[in-house]
Amino acid sequence: MFKEAFADRVVYQELQFVDFPESFGEVNLFFISDIHRRRISDQIIEKVKGNVDIVIIGGDMTEKGVPLERVKDNILQLKKLGPVIFVRGNNDYEIEIPLLDSLFLSLDVKVLVNRSIFFESKQGERFYILGVDDLSTNRADIDQALIETDDNSFKILVSHNPEMNRKIREDQGISLMLSGHTHGGQIHILGFSLYEKGRLKREHNRTILISNGYGTTGVPLRLGAKAETHLLTICQGHNQSF
């Protein structure tokens, strides 16, 4: 159980979308969520270094009692891979948000709270990454995040809580949603847990990734839901292998 909790695992997944701009070729996203008290190891960085275009932290970067210096060290680890985007989770609110935001500003981390950021190819095509506030705040607002996006553009939504999927409307044009929060159930006894294991799935014409996450909450143990991070290769195509 301890070994599963502190595994340095990267899950490699290629995701093809008909509407992804062809001029980008392939874009590699390193997605990590639910770090909590854990330190990001050199091993996980070395596994993907040189193969990452964008780093996305899907919330719960920290929690009550975690020294801010550890958060800084973890961000500096991730910055070795590429530019870093952060979306808040419920446990991030256990510390003073102004202190966390100030740290992220000093380290050039893009914080997306009901906002979006775009990336543009040499041919002028764009795709957007949107981030919403955590559902626990009652301030998560996809429409607000969409304000500065193009209607027909490819959009990736990052929401810490996967329940946000229930609030997405078809007309909002979200092709991919990335989330964590559930820890994949963290501990499964006789195959049973409060949450299902993290997985990729297809619902309502969008692809959804729910990650087991990298750290733990409560006891530092896992069973049947090994710690994980993700290297997602996004490209144009028609095939989904899940």
PDB file of C-alpha atoms in Angstrom:
ATOM      1  CA  MET A   1       0.000   0.000   0.000  1.00  0.00           C
ATOM      2  CA  PHE A   2       2.869   2.359   0.774  1.00  0.00           C
ATOM      3  CA  LYS A   3       4.601   1.417  -2.480  1.00  0.00           C
ATOM      4  CA  GLU A   4       1.481   2.152  -4.523  1.00  0.00           C
ATOM      5  CA  ALA A   5       1.095   5.518  -2.794  1.00  0.00           C
ATOM      6  CA  PHE A   6       4.599   6.628  -3.701  1.00  0.00           C
ATOM      7  CA  ALA A   7       4.842   5.149  -7.174  1.00  0.00           C
ATOM      8  CA  ASP A   8       6.489   7.361  -9.800  1.00  0.00           C
ATOM      9  CA  ARG A   9       4.293   6.284 -12.675  1.00  0.00           C
ATOM     10  CA  VAL A  10       3.683   8.048 -15.958  1.00  0.00           C
ATOM     11  CA  VAL A  11       0.710   6.875 -18.010  1.00  0.00           C
ATOM     12  CA  TYR A  12       1.327   7.558 -21.705  1.00  0.00           C
ATOM     13  CA  GLN A  13      -1.821   8.227 -23.737  1.00  0.00           C
ATOM     14  CA  GLU A  14      -2.338   9.416 -27.319  1.00  0.00           C
ATOM     15  CA  LEU A  15      -5.616  11.253 -27.840  1.00  0.00           C
ATOM     16  CA  GLN A  16      -6.799  11.953 -31.380  1.00  0.00           C
ATOM     17  CA  PHE A  17      -9.438  14.546 -32.209  1.00  0.00           C
ATOM     18  CA  VAL A  18     -10.985  15.372 -35.548  1.00  0.00           C
ATOM     19  CA  ASP A  19     -11.133  19.072 -34.652  1.00  0.00           C
ATOM     20  CA  PHE A  20      -7.597  19.488 -33.284  1.00  0.00           C
ATOM     21  CA  PRO A  21      -5.681  21.983 -35.482  1.00  0.00           C
ATOM     22  CA  GLU A  22      -3.472  20.028 -37.880  1.00  0.00           C
ATOM     23  CA  SER A  23      -0.761  22.717 -37.977  1.00  0.00           C
ATOM     24  CA  PHE A  24       0.265  21.903 -34.381  1.00  0.00           C
ATOM     25  CA  GLY A  25       1.197  18.328 -35.276  1.00  0.00           C
ATOM     26  CA  GLU A  26       1.432  16.762 -31.836  1.00  0.00           C
ATOM     27  CA  VAL A  27       1.220  18.610 -28.514  1.00  0.00           C
ATOM     28  CA  ASN A  28       2.451  16.845 -25.371  1.00  0.00           C
ATOM     29  CA  LEU A  29       0.740  17.743 -22.090  1.00  0.00           C
ATOM     30  CA  PHE A  30       2.091  16.589 -18.746  1.00  0.00           C
ATOM     31  CA  PHE A  31      -0.891  16.387 -16.394  1.00  0.00           C
ATOM     32  CA  ILE A  32      -0.441  15.999 -12.645  1.00  0.00           C
ATOM     33  CA  SER A  33      -3.083  16.442  -9.953  1.00  0.00           C
ATOM     34  CA  ASP A  34      -3.516  15.981  -6.211  1.00  0.00           C
ATOM     35  CA  ILE A  35       0.099  16.432  -5.160  1.00  0.00           C
ATOM     36  CA  HIS A  36      -0.931  17.317  -1.591  1.00  0.00           C
ATOM     37  CA  ARG A  37       2.006  16.611   0.777  1.00  0.00           C
ATOM     38  CA  ARG A  38       4.127  14.699  -1.683  1.00  0.00           C
ATOM     39  CA  ARG A  39       7.448  15.874  -3.109  1.00  0.00           C
ATOM     40  CA  ILE A  40       7.799  15.541  -6.869  1.00  0.00           C
ATOM     41  CA  SER A  41      10.704  13.196  -7.436  1.00  0.00           C
ATOM     42  CA  ASP A  42      13.622  13.561  -9.823  1.00  0.00           C
ATOM     43  CA  GLN A  43      12.626  10.171 -11.270  1.00  0.00           C
ATOM     44  CA  ILE A  44       9.264  11.413 -12.525  1.00  0.00           C
ATOM     45  CA  ILE A  45      10.885  14.475 -14.095  1.00  0.00           C
ATOM     46  CA  GLU A  46      13.587  12.446 -15.849  1.00  0.00           C
ATOM     47  CA  LYS A  47      10.987  10.084 -17.330  1.00  0.00           C
ATOM     48  CA  VAL A  48       9.352  12.838 -19.385  1.00  0.00           C
ATOM     49  CA  LYS A  49      11.918  15.638 -19.616  1.00  0.00           C
ATOM     50  CA  GLY A  50      12.405  16.794 -23.176  1.00  0.00           C
ATOM     51  CA  ASN A  51       9.029  15.416 -24.274  1.00  0.00           C
ATOM     52  CA  VAL A  52       6.684  17.973 -22.682  1.00  0.00           C
ATOM     53  CA  ASP A  53       5.229  21.123 -24.249  1.00  0.00           C
ATOM     54  CA  ILE A  54       2.917  22.228 -21.432  1.00  0.00           C
ATOM     55  CA  VAL A  55       2.545  21.232 -17.763  1.00  0.00           C
ATOM     56  CA  ILE A  56      -0.945  21.283 -16.240  1.00  0.00           C
ATOM     57  CA  ILE A  57      -1.537  20.980 -12.488  1.00  0.00           C
ATOM     58  CA  GLY A  58      -5.119  19.862 -11.949  1.00  0.00           C
ATOM     59  CA  GLY A  59      -5.610  21.170  -8.407  1.00  0.00           C
ATOM     60  CA  ASP A  60      -4.729  20.220  -4.830  1.00  0.00           C
ATOM     61  CA  MET A  61      -1.160  21.336  -5.254  1.00  0.00           C
ATOM     62  CA  THR A  62      -1.079  21.625  -1.482  1.00  0.00           C
ATOM     63  CA  GLU A  63      -3.161  21.388   1.691  1.00  0.00           C
ATOM     64  CA  LYS A  64      -3.130  22.607   5.299  1.00  0.00           C
ATOM     65  CA  GLY A  65       0.225  22.034   6.975  1.00  0.00           C
ATOM     66  CA  VAL A  66       2.346  21.829   3.805  1.00  0.00           C
ATOM     67  CA  PRO A  67       5.256  24.328   3.948  1.00  0.00           C
ATOM     68  CA  LEU A  68       5.153  26.913   1.167  1.00  0.00           C
ATOM     69  CA  GLU A  69       8.797  26.081   0.475  1.00  0.00           C
ATOM     70  CA  ARG A  70       7.780  22.552  -0.504  1.00  0.00           C
ATOM     71  CA  VAL A  71       5.202  23.946  -2.923  1.00  0.00           C
ATOM     72  CA  LYS A  72       7.926  26.131  -4.412  1.00  0.00           C
ATOM     73  CA  ASP A  73      10.283  23.177  -4.783  1.00  0.00           C
ATOM     74  CA  ASN A  74       7.582  21.174  -6.532  1.00  0.00           C
ATOM     75  CA  ILE A  75       6.851  24.016  -8.951  1.00  0.00           C
ATOM     76  CA  LEU A  76      10.549  24.385  -9.739  1.00  0.00           C
ATOM     77  CA  GLN A  77      10.658  20.654 -10.503  1.00  0.00           C
ATOM     78  CA  LEU A  78       7.737  20.968 -12.907  1.00  0.00           C
ATOM     79  CA  LYS A  79       9.197  24.053 -14.572  1.00  0.00           C
ATOM     80  CA  LYS A  80      12.093  21.874 -15.739  1.00  0.00           C
ATOM     81  CA  LEU A  81       9.572  20.316 -18.122  1.00  0.00           C
ATOM     82  CA  GLY A  82       7.920  23.394 -19.598  1.00  0.00           C
ATOM     83  CA  PRO A  83       5.505  26.273 -18.903  1.00  0.00           C
ATOM     84  CA  VAL A  84       3.155  25.525 -16.002  1.00  0.00           C
ATOM     85  CA  ILE A  85      -0.615  26.079 -15.778  1.00  0.00           C
ATOM     86  CA  PHE A  86      -2.442  25.690 -12.456  1.00  0.00           C
ATOM     87  CA  VAL A  87      -6.124  25.187 -11.631  1.00  0.00           C
ATOM     88  CA  ARG A  88      -7.310  25.296  -8.013  1.00  0.00           C
ATOM     89  CA  GLY A  89      -8.682  22.346  -6.057  1.00  0.00           C
ATOM     90  CA  ASN A  90     -10.634  22.234  -2.819  1.00  0.00           C
ATOM     91  CA  ASN A  91      -7.580  21.557  -0.605  1.00  0.00           C
ATOM     92  CA  ASP A  92      -5.690  24.525  -2.061  1.00  0.00           C
ATOM     93  CA  TYR A  93      -8.139  26.710  -0.143  1.00  0.00           C
ATOM     94  CA  GLU A  94      -6.833  25.346   3.161  1.00  0.00           C
ATOM     95  CA  ILE A  95      -3.922  27.772   2.962  1.00  0.00           C
ATOM     96  CA  GLU A  96      -3.918  31.514   2.298  1.00  0.00           C
ATOM     97  CA  ILE A  97      -4.706  31.921  -1.383  1.00  0.00           C
ATOM     98  CA  PRO A  98      -2.914  35.308  -1.675  1.00  0.00           C
ATOM     99  CA  LEU A  99       0.325  33.640  -0.502  1.00  0.00           C
ATOM    100  CA  LEU A 100      -0.107  30.831  -3.025  1.00  0.00           C
ATOM    101  CA  ASP A 101      -0.963  33.216  -5.859  1.00  0.00           C
ATOM    102  CA  SER A 102       2.009  35.422  -5.008  1.00  0.00           C
ATOM    103  CA  LEU A 103       4.307  32.399  -5.185  1.00  0.00           C
ATOM    104  CA  PHE A 104       2.860  31.351  -8.531  1.00  0.00           C
ATOM    105  CA  LEU A 105       3.262  34.874  -9.890  1.00  0.00           C
ATOM    106  CA  SER A 106       6.919  34.960  -8.852  1.00  0.00           C
ATOM    107  CA  LEU A 107       7.515  31.606 -10.582  1.00  0.00           C
ATOM    108  CA  ASP A 108       5.620  32.572 -13.755  1.00  0.00           C
ATOM    109  CA  VAL A 109       2.868  29.980 -13.244  1.00  0.00           C
ATOM    110  CA  LYS A 110      -0.349  30.761 -15.123  1.00  0.00           C
ATOM    111  CA  VAL A 111      -3.314  30.438 -12.737  1.00  0.00           C
ATOM    112  CA  LEU A 112      -6.615  29.814 -14.498  1.00  0.00           C
ATOM    113  CA  VAL A 113      -9.649  30.636 -12.364  1.00  0.00           C
ATOM    114  CA  ASN A 114     -12.586  30.841 -14.777  1.00  0.00           C
ATOM    115  CA  ARG A 115     -10.143  31.952 -17.415  1.00  0.00           C
ATOM    116  CA  SER A 116      -8.490  30.646 -20.568  1.00  0.00           C
ATOM    117  CA  ILE A 117      -5.125  30.739 -22.283  1.00  0.00           C
ATOM    118  CA  PHE A 118      -4.464  30.111 -25.971  1.00  0.00           C
ATOM    119  CA  PHE A 119      -1.606  28.628 -27.936  1.00  0.00           C
ATOM    120  CA  GLU A 120      -1.067  29.581 -31.566  1.00  0.00           C
ATOM    121  CA  SER A 121       0.729  27.702 -34.340  1.00  0.00           C
ATOM    122  CA  LYS A 122       2.925  29.369 -36.971  1.00  0.00           C
ATOM    123  CA  GLN A 123      -0.043  29.080 -39.329  1.00  0.00           C
ATOM    124  CA  GLY A 124      -2.218  31.099 -36.943  1.00  0.00           C
ATOM    125  CA  GLU A 125      -4.393  28.248 -35.692  1.00  0.00           C
ATOM    126  CA  ARG A 126      -5.236  28.213 -31.992  1.00  0.00           C
ATOM    127  CA  PHE A 127      -6.281  25.868 -29.247  1.00  0.00           C
ATOM    128  CA  TYR A 128      -7.395  26.909 -25.768  1.00  0.00           C
ATOM    129  CA  ILE A 129      -6.907  25.581 -22.258  1.00  0.00           C
ATOM    130  CA  LEU A 130      -9.638  26.668 -19.838  1.00  0.00           C
ATOM    131  CA  GLY A 131      -9.542  26.429 -16.065  1.00  0.00           C
ATOM    132  CA  VAL A 132     -12.440  26.785 -13.652  1.00  0.00           C
ATOM    133  CA  ASP A 133     -12.545  27.342  -9.913  1.00  0.00           C
ATOM    134  CA  ASP A 134     -13.230  24.334  -7.716  1.00  0.00           C
ATOM    135  CA  LEU A 135     -16.854  23.235  -7.461  1.00  0.00           C
ATOM    136  CA  SER A 136     -16.744  23.508  -3.653  1.00  0.00           C
ATOM    137  CA  THR A 137     -16.521  27.307  -3.959  1.00  0.00           C
ATOM    138  CA  ASN A 138     -19.751  27.614  -5.978  1.00  0.00           C
ATOM    139  CA  ARG A 139     -17.796  29.969  -8.235  1.00  0.00           C
ATOM    140  CA  ALA A 140     -16.885  27.587 -11.056  1.00  0.00           C
ATOM    141  CA  ASP A 141     -17.982  29.309 -14.282  1.00  0.00           C
ATOM    142  CA  ILE A 142     -17.312  27.752 -17.674  1.00  0.00           C
ATOM    143  CA  ASP A 143     -19.072  30.585 -19.532  1.00  0.00           C
ATOM    144  CA  GLN A 144     -16.732  33.102 -17.899  1.00  0.00           C
ATOM    145  CA  ALA A 145     -13.728  31.007 -18.958  1.00  0.00           C
ATOM    146  CA  LEU A 146     -15.061  30.919 -22.529  1.00  0.00           C
ATOM    147  CA  ILE A 147     -15.376  34.690 -22.951  1.00  0.00           C
ATOM    148  CA  GLU A 148     -12.023  35.173 -24.699  1.00  0.00           C
ATOM    149  CA  THR A 149     -12.126  31.982 -26.787  1.00  0.00           C
ATOM    150  CA  ASP A 150     -13.042  31.546 -30.437  1.00  0.00           C
ATOM    151  CA  ASP A 151     -16.334  29.740 -30.978  1.00  0.00           C
ATOM    152  CA  ASN A 152     -15.012  27.033 -33.293  1.00  0.00           C
ATOM    153  CA  SER A 153     -11.644  26.490 -31.600  1.00  0.00           C
ATOM    154  CA  PHE A 154     -10.380  23.312 -29.931  1.00  0.00           C
ATOM    155  CA  LYS A 155     -10.886  23.591 -26.170  1.00  0.00           C
ATOM    156  CA  ILE A 156      -9.481  21.676 -23.208  1.00  0.00           C
ATOM    157  CA  LEU A 157     -11.196  22.226 -19.865  1.00  0.00           C
ATOM    158  CA  VAL A 158      -9.298  21.618 -16.618  1.00  0.00           C
ATOM    159  CA  SER A 159     -11.516  21.141 -13.571  1.00  0.00           C
ATOM    160  CA  HIS A 160     -10.209  19.647 -10.348  1.00  0.00           C
ATOM    161  CA  ASN A 161     -13.522  17.951  -9.651  1.00  0.00           C
ATOM    162  CA  PRO A 162     -14.753  15.618 -12.417  1.00  0.00           C
ATOM    163  CA  GLU A 163     -18.361  16.388 -11.443  1.00  0.00           C
ATOM    164  CA  MET A 164     -17.930  19.504 -13.570  1.00  0.00           C
ATOM    165  CA  ASN A 165     -18.632  17.245 -16.530  1.00  0.00           C
ATOM    166  CA  ARG A 166     -22.318  17.294 -15.549  1.00  0.00           C
ATOM    167  CA  LYS A 167     -22.383  21.079 -15.966  1.00  0.00           C
ATOM    168  CA  ILE A 168     -20.836  21.270 -19.447  1.00  0.00           C
ATOM    169  CA  ARG A 169     -23.290  22.156 -22.198  1.00  0.00           C
ATOM    170  CA  GLU A 170     -22.958  20.833 -25.737  1.00  0.00           C
ATOM    171  CA  ASP A 171     -22.786  24.367 -27.183  1.00  0.00           C
ATOM    172  CA  GLN A 172     -19.690  25.190 -25.080  1.00  0.00           C
ATOM    173  CA  GLY A 173     -17.568  23.063 -27.397  1.00  0.00           C
ATOM    174  CA  ILE A 174     -15.340  21.292 -24.859  1.00  0.00           C
ATOM    175  CA  SER A 175     -13.464  18.435 -26.561  1.00  0.00           C
ATOM    176  CA  LEU A 176     -11.359  17.251 -23.605  1.00  0.00           C
ATOM    177  CA  MET A 177     -11.712  17.582 -19.834  1.00  0.00           C
ATOM    178  CA  LEU A 178      -8.901  16.855 -17.375  1.00  0.00           C
ATOM    179  CA  SER A 179      -9.588  16.286 -13.676  1.00  0.00           C
ATOM    180  CA  GLY A 180      -8.502  14.517 -10.503  1.00  0.00           C
ATOM    181  CA  HIS A 181      -9.877  14.962  -6.965  1.00  0.00           C
ATOM    182  CA  THR A 182     -11.132  11.406  -6.392  1.00  0.00           C
ATOM    183  CA  HIS A 183      -7.666   9.782  -6.039  1.00  0.00           C
ATOM    184  CA  GLY A 184      -9.199   6.866  -7.916  1.00  0.00           C
ATOM    185  CA  GLY A 185     -10.766   5.846  -4.613  1.00  0.00           C
ATOM    186  CA  GLN A 186      -7.234   5.686  -3.079  1.00  0.00           C
ATOM    187  CA  ILE A 187      -7.967   2.477  -1.124  1.00  0.00           C
ATOM    188  CA  HIS A 188     -10.095  -0.346  -2.556  1.00  0.00           C
ATOM    189  CA  ILE A 189     -11.142  -3.089  -0.155  1.00  0.00           C
ATOM    190  CA  LEU A 190     -12.329  -6.256  -1.927  1.00  0.00           C
ATOM    191  CA  GLY A 191     -12.587  -4.133  -5.030  1.00  0.00           C
ATOM    192  CA  PHE A 192     -14.862  -1.571  -3.368  1.00  0.00           C
ATOM    193  CA  SER A 193     -14.191   2.129  -2.797  1.00  0.00           C
ATOM    194  CA  LEU A 194     -16.189   5.359  -2.662  1.00  0.00           C
ATOM    195  CA  TYR A 195     -14.827   6.296  -6.091  1.00  0.00           C
ATOM    196  CA  GLU A 196     -13.919   4.325  -9.189  1.00  0.00           C
ATOM    197  CA  LYS A 197     -10.335   4.071 -10.381  1.00  0.00           C
ATOM    198  CA  GLY A 198      -9.105   6.882 -12.573  1.00  0.00           C
ATOM    199  CA  ARG A 199      -9.624   6.348 -16.274  1.00  0.00           C
ATOM    200  CA  LEU A 200     -10.242   7.782 -19.699  1.00  0.00           C
ATOM    201  CA  LYS A 201     -13.807   7.735 -20.927  1.00  0.00           C
ATOM    202  CA  ARG A 202     -15.988   9.182 -23.641  1.00  0.00           C
ATOM    203  CA  GLU A 203     -19.230  10.956 -22.764  1.00  0.00           C
ATOM    204  CA  HIS A 204     -21.427  13.528 -24.500  1.00  0.00           C
ATOM    205  CA  ASN A 205     -19.027  13.845 -27.462  1.00  0.00           C
ATOM    206  CA  ARG A 206     -16.094  14.723 -25.239  1.00  0.00           C
ATOM    207  CA  THR A 207     -13.116  12.828 -23.834  1.00  0.00           C
ATOM    208  CA  ILE A 208     -12.677  12.867 -20.053  1.00  0.00           C
ATOM    209  CA  LEU A 209      -9.592  11.964 -18.057  1.00  0.00           C
ATOM    210  CA  ILE A 210      -9.998  11.345 -14.336  1.00  0.00           C
ATOM    211  CA  SER A 211      -6.589  10.798 -12.746  1.00  0.00           C
ATOM    212  CA  ASN A 212      -5.769   8.742  -9.665  1.00  0.00           C
ATOM    213  CA  GLY A 213      -3.474  11.641  -8.758  1.00  0.00           C
ATOM    214  CA  TYR A 214       0.090  11.792  -7.508  1.00  0.00           C
ATOM    215  CA  GLY A 215      -0.289  12.244  -3.761  1.00  0.00           C
ATOM    216  CA  THR A 216      -2.680  11.074  -1.046  1.00  0.00           C
ATOM    217  CA  THR A 217      -5.012  12.588   1.494  1.00  0.00           C
ATOM    218  CA  GLY A 218      -5.422  11.272   5.037  1.00  0.00           C
ATOM    219  CA  VAL A 219      -3.272   8.169   5.338  1.00  0.00           C
ATOM    220  CA  PRO A 220      -0.297   7.990   2.917  1.00  0.00           C
ATOM    221  CA  LEU A 221      -1.474   4.657   1.517  1.00  0.00           C
ATOM    222  CA  ARG A 222      -3.096   3.368  -1.671  1.00  0.00           C
ATOM    223  CA  LEU A 223      -4.575   0.037  -2.672  1.00  0.00           C
ATOM    224  CA  GLY A 224      -5.876  -0.689  -6.142  1.00  0.00           C
ATOM    225  CA  ALA A 225      -5.436   2.917  -7.270  1.00  0.00           C
ATOM    226  CA  LYS A 226      -1.713   3.423  -7.821  1.00  0.00           C
ATOM    227  CA  ALA A 227      -0.358   6.974  -7.919  1.00  0.00           C
ATOM    228  CA  GLU A 228      -0.045   8.304 -11.459  1.00  0.00           C
ATOM    229  CA  THR A 229       0.794  11.218 -13.714  1.00  0.00           C
ATOM    230  CA  HIS A 230       0.008  11.495 -17.418  1.00  0.00           C
ATOM    231  CA  LEU A 231       1.822  12.375 -20.609  1.00  0.00           C
ATOM    232  CA  LEU A 232      -0.937  13.122 -23.102  1.00  0.00           C
ATOM    233  CA  THR A 233      -0.110  13.400 -26.786  1.00  0.00           C
ATOM    234  CA  ILE A 234      -2.841  15.447 -28.464  1.00  0.00           C
ATOM    235  CA  CYS A 235      -3.100  15.284 -32.253  1.00  0.00           C
ATOM    236  CA  GLN A 236      -5.531  15.280 -35.144  1.00  0.00           C
ATOM    237  CA  GLY A 237      -7.104  11.942 -36.015  1.00  0.00           C
ATOM    238  CA  HIS A 238     -10.115   9.704 -35.719  1.00  0.00           C
ATOM    239  CA  ASN A 239      -9.106   6.843 -33.429  1.00  0.00           C
ATOM    240  CA  GLN A 240      -9.677   6.552 -29.694  1.00  0.00           C
ATOM    241  CA  SER A 241      -8.229   3.399 -28.113  1.00  0.00           C
ATOM    242  CA  PHE A 242     -10.453   3.324 -24.996  1.00  0.00           C
TER     243      PHE A 242
END
